[in-house]
PDB file of C-alpha atoms in Angstrom:
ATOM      1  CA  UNK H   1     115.423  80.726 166.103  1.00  0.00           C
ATOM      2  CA  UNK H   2     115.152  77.740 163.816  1.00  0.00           C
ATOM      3  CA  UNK H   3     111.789  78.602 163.121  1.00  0.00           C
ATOM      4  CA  UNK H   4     112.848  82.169 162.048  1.00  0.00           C
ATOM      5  CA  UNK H   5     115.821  81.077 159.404  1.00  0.00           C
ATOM      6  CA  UNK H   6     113.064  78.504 157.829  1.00  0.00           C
ATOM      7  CA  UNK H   7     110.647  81.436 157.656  1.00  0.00           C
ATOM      8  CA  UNK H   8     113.187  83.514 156.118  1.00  0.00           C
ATOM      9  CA  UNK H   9     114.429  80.619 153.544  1.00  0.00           C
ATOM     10  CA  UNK H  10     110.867  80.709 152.217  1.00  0.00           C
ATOM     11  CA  UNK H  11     110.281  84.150 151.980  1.00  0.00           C
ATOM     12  CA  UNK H  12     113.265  84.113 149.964  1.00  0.00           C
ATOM     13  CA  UNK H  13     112.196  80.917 148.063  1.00  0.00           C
ATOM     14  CA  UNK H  14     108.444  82.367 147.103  1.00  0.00           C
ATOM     15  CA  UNK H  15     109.793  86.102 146.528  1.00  0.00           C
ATOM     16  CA  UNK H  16     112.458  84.155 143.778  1.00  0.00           C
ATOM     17  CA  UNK H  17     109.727  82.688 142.213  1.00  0.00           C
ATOM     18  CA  UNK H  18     107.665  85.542 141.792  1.00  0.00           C
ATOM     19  CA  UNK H  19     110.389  87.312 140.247  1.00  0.00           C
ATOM     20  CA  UNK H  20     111.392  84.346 138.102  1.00  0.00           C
ATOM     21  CA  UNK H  21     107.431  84.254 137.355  1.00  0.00           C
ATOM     22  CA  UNK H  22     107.822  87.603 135.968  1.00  0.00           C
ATOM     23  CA  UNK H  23     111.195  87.132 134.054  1.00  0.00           C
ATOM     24  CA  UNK H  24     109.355  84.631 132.157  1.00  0.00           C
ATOM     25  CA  UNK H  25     106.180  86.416 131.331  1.00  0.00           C
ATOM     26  CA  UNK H  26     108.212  89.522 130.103  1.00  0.00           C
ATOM     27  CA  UNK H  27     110.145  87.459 128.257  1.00  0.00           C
ATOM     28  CA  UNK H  28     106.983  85.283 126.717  1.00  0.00           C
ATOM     29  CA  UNK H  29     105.348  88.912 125.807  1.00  0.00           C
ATOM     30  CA  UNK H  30     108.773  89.989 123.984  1.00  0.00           C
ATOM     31  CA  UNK H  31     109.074  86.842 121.953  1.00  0.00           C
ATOM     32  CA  UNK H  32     105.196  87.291 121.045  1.00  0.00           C
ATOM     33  CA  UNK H  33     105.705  90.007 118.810  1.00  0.00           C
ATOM     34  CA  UNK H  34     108.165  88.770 116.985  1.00  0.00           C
ATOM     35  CA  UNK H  35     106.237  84.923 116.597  1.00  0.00           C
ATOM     36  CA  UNK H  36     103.276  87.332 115.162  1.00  0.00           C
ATOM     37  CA  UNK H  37     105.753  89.510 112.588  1.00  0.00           C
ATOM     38  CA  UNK H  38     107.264  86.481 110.987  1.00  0.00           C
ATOM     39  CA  UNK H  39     104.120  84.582 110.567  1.00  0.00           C
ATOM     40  CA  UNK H  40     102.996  87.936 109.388  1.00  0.00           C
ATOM     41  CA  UNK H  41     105.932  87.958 106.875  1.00  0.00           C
ATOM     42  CA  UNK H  42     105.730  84.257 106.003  1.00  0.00           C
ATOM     43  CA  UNK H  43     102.126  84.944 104.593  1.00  0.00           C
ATOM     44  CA  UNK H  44     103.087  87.914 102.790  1.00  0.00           C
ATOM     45  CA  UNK H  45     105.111  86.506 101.084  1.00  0.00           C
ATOM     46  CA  UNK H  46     102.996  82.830 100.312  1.00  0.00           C
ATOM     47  CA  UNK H  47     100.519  85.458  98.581  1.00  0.00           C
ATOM     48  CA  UNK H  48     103.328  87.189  96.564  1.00  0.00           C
ATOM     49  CA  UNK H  49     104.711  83.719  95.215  1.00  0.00           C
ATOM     50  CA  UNK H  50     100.340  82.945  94.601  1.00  0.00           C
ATOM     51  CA  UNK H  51      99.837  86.420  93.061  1.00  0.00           C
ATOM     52  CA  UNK H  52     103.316  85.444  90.638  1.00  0.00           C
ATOM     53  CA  UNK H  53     101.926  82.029  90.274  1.00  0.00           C
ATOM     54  CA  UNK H  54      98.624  82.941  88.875  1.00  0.00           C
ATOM     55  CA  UNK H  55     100.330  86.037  86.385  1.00  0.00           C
ATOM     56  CA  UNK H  56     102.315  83.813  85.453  1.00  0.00           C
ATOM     57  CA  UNK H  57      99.886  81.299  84.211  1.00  0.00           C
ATOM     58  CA  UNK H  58      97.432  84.139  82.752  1.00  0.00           C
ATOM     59  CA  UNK H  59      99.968  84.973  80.194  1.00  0.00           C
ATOM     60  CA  UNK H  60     100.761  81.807  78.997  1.00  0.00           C
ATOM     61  CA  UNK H  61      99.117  81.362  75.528  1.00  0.00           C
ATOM     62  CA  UNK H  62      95.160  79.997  75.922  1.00  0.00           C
ATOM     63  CA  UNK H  63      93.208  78.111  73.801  1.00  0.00           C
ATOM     64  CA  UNK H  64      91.376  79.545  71.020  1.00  0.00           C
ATOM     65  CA  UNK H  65      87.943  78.185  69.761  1.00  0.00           C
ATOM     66  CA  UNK H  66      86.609  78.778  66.404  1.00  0.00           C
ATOM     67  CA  UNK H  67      83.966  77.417  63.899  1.00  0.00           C
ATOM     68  CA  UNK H  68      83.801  78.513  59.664  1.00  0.00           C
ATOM     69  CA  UNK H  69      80.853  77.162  57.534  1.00  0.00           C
ATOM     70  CA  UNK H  70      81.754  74.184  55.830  1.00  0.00           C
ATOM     71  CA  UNK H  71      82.477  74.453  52.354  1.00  0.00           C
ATOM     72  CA  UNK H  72      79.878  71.369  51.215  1.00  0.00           C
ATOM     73  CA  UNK H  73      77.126  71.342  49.384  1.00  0.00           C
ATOM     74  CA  UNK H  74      75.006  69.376  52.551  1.00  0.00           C
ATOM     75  CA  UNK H  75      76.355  72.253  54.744  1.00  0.00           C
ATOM     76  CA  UNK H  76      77.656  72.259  58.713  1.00  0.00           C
ATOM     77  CA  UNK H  77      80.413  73.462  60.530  1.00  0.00           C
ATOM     78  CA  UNK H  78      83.918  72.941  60.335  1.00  0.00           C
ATOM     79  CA  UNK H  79      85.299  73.324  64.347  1.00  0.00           C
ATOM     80  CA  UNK H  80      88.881  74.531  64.878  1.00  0.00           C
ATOM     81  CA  UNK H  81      90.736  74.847  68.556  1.00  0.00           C
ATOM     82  CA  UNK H  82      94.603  75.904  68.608  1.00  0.00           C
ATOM     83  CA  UNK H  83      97.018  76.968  71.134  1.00  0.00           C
ATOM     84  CA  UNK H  84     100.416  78.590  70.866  1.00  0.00           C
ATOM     85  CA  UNK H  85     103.566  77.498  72.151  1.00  0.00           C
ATOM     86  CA  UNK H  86     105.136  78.852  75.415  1.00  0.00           C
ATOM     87  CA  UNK H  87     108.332  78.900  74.353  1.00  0.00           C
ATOM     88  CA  UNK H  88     109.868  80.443  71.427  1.00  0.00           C
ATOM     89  CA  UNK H  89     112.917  79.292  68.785  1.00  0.00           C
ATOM     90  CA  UNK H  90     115.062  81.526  66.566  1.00  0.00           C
ATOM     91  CA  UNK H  91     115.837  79.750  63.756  1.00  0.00           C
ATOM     92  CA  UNK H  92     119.176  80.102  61.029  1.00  0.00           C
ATOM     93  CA  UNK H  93     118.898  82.505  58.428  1.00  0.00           C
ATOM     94  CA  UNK H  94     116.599  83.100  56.050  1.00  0.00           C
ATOM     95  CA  UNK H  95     114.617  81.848  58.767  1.00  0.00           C
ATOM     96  CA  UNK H  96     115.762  84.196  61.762  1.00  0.00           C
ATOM     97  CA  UNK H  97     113.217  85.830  64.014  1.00  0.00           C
ATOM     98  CA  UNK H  98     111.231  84.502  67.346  1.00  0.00           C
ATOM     99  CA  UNK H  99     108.898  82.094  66.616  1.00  0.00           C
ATOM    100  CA  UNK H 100     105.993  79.860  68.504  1.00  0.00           C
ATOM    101  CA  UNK H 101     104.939  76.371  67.548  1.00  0.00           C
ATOM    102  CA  UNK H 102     101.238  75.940  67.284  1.00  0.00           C
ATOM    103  CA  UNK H 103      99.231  73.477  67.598  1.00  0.00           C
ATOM    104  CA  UNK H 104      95.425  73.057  66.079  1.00  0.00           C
ATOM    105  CA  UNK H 105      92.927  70.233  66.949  1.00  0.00           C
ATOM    106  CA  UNK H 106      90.240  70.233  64.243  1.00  0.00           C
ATOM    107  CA  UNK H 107      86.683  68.114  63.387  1.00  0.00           C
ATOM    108  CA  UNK H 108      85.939  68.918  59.997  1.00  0.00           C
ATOM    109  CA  UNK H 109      82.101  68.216  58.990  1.00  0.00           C
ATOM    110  CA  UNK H 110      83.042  66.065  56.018  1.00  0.00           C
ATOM    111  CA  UNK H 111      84.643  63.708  58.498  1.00  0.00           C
ATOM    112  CA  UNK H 112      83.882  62.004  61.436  1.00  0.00           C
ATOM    113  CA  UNK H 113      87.480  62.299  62.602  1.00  0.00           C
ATOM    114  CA  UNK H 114      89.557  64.414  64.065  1.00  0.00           C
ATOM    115  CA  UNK H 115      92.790  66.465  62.670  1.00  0.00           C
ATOM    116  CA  UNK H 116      95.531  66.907  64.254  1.00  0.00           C
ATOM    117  CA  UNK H 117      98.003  69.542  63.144  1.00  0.00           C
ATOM    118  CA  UNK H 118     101.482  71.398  63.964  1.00  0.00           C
ATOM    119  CA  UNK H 119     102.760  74.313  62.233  1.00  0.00           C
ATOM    120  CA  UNK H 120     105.658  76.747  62.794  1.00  0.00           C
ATOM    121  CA  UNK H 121     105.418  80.057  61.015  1.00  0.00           C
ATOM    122  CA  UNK H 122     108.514  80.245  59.163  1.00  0.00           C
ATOM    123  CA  UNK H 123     111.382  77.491  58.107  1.00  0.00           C
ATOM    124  CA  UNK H 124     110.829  73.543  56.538  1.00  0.00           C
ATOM    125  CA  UNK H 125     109.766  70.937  58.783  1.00  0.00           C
ATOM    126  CA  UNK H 126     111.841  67.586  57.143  1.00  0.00           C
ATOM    127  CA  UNK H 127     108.503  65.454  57.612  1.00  0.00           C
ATOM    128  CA  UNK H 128     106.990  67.500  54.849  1.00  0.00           C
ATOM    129  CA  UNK H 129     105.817  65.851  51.920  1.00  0.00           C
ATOM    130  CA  UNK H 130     107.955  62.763  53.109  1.00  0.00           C
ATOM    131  CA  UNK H 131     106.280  59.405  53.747  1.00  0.00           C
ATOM    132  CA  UNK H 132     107.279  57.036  56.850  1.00  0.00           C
ATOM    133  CA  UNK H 133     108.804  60.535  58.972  1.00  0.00           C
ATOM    134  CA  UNK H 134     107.925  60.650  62.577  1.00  0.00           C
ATOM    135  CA  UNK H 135     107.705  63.599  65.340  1.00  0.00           C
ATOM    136  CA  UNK H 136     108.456  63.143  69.194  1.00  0.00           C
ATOM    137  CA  UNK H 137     105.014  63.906  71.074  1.00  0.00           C
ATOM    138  CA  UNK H 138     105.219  63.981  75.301  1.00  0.00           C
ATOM    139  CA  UNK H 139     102.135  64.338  77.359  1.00  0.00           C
ATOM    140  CA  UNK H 140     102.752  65.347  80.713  1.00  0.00           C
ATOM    141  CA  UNK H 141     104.997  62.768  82.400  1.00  0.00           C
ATOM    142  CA  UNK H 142     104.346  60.075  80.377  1.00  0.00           C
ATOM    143  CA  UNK H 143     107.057  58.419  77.462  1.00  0.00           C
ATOM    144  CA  UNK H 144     107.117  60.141  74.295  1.00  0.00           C
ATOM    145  CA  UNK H 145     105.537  58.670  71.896  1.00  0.00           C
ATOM    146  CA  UNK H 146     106.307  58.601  68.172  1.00  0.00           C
ATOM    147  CA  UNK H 147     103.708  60.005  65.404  1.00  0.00           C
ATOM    148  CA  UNK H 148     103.155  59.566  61.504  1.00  0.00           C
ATOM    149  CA  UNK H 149     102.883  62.392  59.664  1.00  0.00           C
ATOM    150  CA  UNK H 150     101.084  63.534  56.402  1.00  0.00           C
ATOM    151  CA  UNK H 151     101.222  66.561  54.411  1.00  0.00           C
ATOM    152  CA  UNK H 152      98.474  68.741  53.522  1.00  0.00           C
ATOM    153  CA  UNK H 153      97.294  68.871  50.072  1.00  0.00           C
ATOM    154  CA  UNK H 154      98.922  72.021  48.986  1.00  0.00           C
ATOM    155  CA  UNK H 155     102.702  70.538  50.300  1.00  0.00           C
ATOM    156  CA  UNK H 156     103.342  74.116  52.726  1.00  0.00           C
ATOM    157  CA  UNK H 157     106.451  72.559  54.795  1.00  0.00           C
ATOM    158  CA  UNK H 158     105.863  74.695  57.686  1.00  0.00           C
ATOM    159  CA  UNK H 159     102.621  72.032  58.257  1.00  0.00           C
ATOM    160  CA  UNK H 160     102.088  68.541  59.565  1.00  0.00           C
ATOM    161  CA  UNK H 161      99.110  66.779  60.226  1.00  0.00           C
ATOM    162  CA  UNK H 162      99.864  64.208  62.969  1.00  0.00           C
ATOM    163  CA  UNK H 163      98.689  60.455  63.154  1.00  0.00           C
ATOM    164  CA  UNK H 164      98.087  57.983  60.283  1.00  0.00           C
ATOM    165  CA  UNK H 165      95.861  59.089  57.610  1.00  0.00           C
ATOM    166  CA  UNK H 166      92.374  57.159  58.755  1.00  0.00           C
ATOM    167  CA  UNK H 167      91.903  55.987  54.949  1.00  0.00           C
ATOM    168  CA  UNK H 168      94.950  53.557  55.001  1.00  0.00           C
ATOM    169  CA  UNK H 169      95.445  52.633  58.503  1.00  0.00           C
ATOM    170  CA  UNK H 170      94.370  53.784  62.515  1.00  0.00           C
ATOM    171  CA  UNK H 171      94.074  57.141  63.419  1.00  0.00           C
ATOM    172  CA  UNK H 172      96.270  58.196  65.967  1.00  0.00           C
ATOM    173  CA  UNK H 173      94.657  62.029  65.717  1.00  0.00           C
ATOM    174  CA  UNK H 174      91.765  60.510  67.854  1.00  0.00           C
ATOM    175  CA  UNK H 175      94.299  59.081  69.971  1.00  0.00           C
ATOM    176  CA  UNK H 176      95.903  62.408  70.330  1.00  0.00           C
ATOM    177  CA  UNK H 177      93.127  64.431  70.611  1.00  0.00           C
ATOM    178  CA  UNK H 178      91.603  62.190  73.407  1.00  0.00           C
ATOM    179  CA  UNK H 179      94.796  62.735  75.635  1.00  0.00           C
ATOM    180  CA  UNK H 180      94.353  66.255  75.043  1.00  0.00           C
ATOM    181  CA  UNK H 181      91.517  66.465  76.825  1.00  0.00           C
ATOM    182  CA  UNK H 182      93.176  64.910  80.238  1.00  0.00           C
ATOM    183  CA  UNK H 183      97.101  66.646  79.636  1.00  0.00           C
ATOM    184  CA  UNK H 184      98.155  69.740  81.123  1.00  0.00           C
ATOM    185  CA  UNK H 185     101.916  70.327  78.991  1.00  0.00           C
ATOM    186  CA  UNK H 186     101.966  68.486  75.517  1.00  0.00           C
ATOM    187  CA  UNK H 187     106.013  69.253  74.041  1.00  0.00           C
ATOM    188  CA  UNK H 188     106.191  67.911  70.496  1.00  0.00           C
ATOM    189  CA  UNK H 189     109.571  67.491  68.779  1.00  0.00           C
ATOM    190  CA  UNK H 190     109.899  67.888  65.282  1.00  0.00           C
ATOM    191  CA  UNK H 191     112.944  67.941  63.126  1.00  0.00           C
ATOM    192  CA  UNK H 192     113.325  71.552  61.386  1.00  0.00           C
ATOM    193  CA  UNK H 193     115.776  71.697  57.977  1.00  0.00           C
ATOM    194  CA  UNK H 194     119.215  73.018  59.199  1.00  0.00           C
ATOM    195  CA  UNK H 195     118.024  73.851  62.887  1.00  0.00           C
ATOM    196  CA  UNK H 196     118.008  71.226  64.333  1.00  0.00           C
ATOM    197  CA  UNK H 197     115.309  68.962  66.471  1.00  0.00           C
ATOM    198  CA  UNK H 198     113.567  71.952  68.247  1.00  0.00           C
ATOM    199  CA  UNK H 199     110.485  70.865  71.457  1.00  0.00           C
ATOM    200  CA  UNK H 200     107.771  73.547  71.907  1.00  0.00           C
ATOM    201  CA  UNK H 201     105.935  72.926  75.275  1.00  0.00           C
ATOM    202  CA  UNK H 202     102.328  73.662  75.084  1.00  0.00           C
ATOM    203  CA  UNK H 203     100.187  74.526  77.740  1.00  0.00           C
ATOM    204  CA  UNK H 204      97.323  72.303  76.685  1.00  0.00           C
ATOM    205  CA  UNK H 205      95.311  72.184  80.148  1.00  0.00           C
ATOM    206  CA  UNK H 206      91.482  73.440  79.662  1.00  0.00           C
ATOM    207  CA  UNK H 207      91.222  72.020  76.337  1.00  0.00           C
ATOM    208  CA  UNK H 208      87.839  69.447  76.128  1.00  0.00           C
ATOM    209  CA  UNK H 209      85.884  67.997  73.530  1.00  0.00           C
ATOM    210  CA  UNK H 210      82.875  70.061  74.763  1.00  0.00           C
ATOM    211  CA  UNK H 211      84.858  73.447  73.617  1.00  0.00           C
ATOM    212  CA  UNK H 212      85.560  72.635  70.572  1.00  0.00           C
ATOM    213  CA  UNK H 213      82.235  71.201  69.516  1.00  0.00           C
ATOM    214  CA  UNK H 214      80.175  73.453  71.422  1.00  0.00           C
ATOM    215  CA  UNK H 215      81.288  76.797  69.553  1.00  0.00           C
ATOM    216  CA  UNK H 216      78.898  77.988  67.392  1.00  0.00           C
ATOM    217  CA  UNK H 217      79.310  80.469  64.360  1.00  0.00           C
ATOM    218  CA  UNK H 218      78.806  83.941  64.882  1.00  0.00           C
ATOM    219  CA  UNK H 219      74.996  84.822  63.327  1.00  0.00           C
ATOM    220  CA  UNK H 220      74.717  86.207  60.168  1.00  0.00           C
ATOM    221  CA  UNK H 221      74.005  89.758  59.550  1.00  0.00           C
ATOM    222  CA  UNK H 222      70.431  90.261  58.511  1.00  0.00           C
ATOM    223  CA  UNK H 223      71.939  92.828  55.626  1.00  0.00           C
ATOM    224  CA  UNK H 224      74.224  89.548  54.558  1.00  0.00           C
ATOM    225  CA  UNK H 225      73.542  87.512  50.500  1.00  0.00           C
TER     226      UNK H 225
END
C-alpha cells in the first residue's frame, strides 16, 4: 500500500514538473518577441537620432578655400579660407536684418604671416579704427582669451583683423591660426555699436594648414591677355 501512495506522490511530482516545464517555455517564447521588438525599436531609433546627427552637421556652414593672384610685381598667390557663423544676430535699426559673423584666415604672398580677420555684414564693430580695443575669442573648452585688434587700411567698421600687428609687436594671428587647425567650435565676442556684445559660434573643425595652402588658382583660359 505504502509503496502505491509513494508511486502515486511521484507521478504527481514528475507530471507537475512537466507542466511547470512547459509554463515556463511558453512563457520564455512569449517574452521573446517582445525582447526582439524593442531591441528592434531601440535601433530604429539610434539610426534616426545618427541620420539627424549627421543632417544636422551637413548644413552647418563649411569652410571655403580660395586663392587670387597676388597683386606684386614678383608675382604668387594670395590664399584665403573663411567660414560662416552658425548662428545668426538681428541687429537695431538701420542695422536690422539676420546676419552671420564670418571669419577668414588668410597668407598673403607679400608676407610670411598669417591674417586673421572677422567681419559682420552690416552695423560698426567699436574696435574699428580704435587702438588698444580687444575681442573675446573661445576655442572649444578652453578660457577665452583676449585679442588686439587693427583696422584695415580703408577704416570699413564692419572689419577687424585679429592679433597684434607683426611690425610692432608678436603676432597672435599665428597663434590663432595654429589653434584653428586643432578646434572644433571657435565663438568670438566682439562689441557691436548700440547692440550690444554679440558671440557667433563657428564651426571651425576640418580647417588645416594643408587646405589653405594647397589650393591652387583655377588655370587660365588659353583665349585670356
Amino acid at each position: 500500500m505504502k509503496r502505491l501512495i509513494l508511486l502515486a506522490w511521484v507521478s504527481a511530482l514528475i507530471l507537475f514538473s512537466i507542466s511547470g516545464c512547459d509554463g515556463n517555455q511558453q512563457s520564455t517564447a512569449a517574452q521573446q518577441p517582445d525582447a526582439e521588438s524593442a531591441q528592434s525599436a531601440a535601433d530604429a531609433a539610434l539610426a534616426n537620432a545618427n541620420a539627424a546627427l549627421a543632417a544636422a552637421k551637413a548644413a552647418l556652414p563649411a569652410w571655403a578655400y580660395m586663392v587670387h593672384p597676388a597683386k606684386m610685381i614678383t608675382g604668387g598667390v594670395d590664399h584665403f579660407a573663411s567660414i560662416s557663423s552658425a548662428n545668426q544676430v538681428n541687429f537695431a535699426f538701420p542695422y536690422q536684418g539676420q546676419q552671420n559673423g564670418h571669419l577668414i584666415v588668410r597668407k598673403m604672398a607679400s608676407s610670411k604671416h598669417f591674417e586673421i580677420l572677422f567681419t559682420i555684414d552690416r552695423g560698426q564693430l567699436m574696435c574699428a579704427n580704435r587702438e588698444d580695443c580687444t575681442v573675446e575669442v573661445k576655442f572649444d573648452n578652453e578660457p577665452p582669451k583676449s585679442y588686439l585688434t587693427t583696422s584695415g587700411d580703408d577704416a570699413n567698421s564692419t572689419v577687424l583683423f585679429l592679433g597684434d600687428d607683426p611690425d610692432v609687436g608678436p603676432d597672435d594671428a599665428d597663434v590663432i591660426e595654429a589653434e584653428l587647425n586643432k578646434a572644433k567650435v571657435v565663438k568670438i565676442q566682439a562689441a557691436v555699436y548700440q547692440n550690444g556684445s554679440p558671440v557667433f559660434d563657428f564651426h571651425v573643425e576640418g580647417f588645416t594648414d594643408a587646405k589653405l595652402m594647397g589650393a591652387t588658382p583655377a588655370p587660365r583660359s588659353s583665349s585670356a591677355p
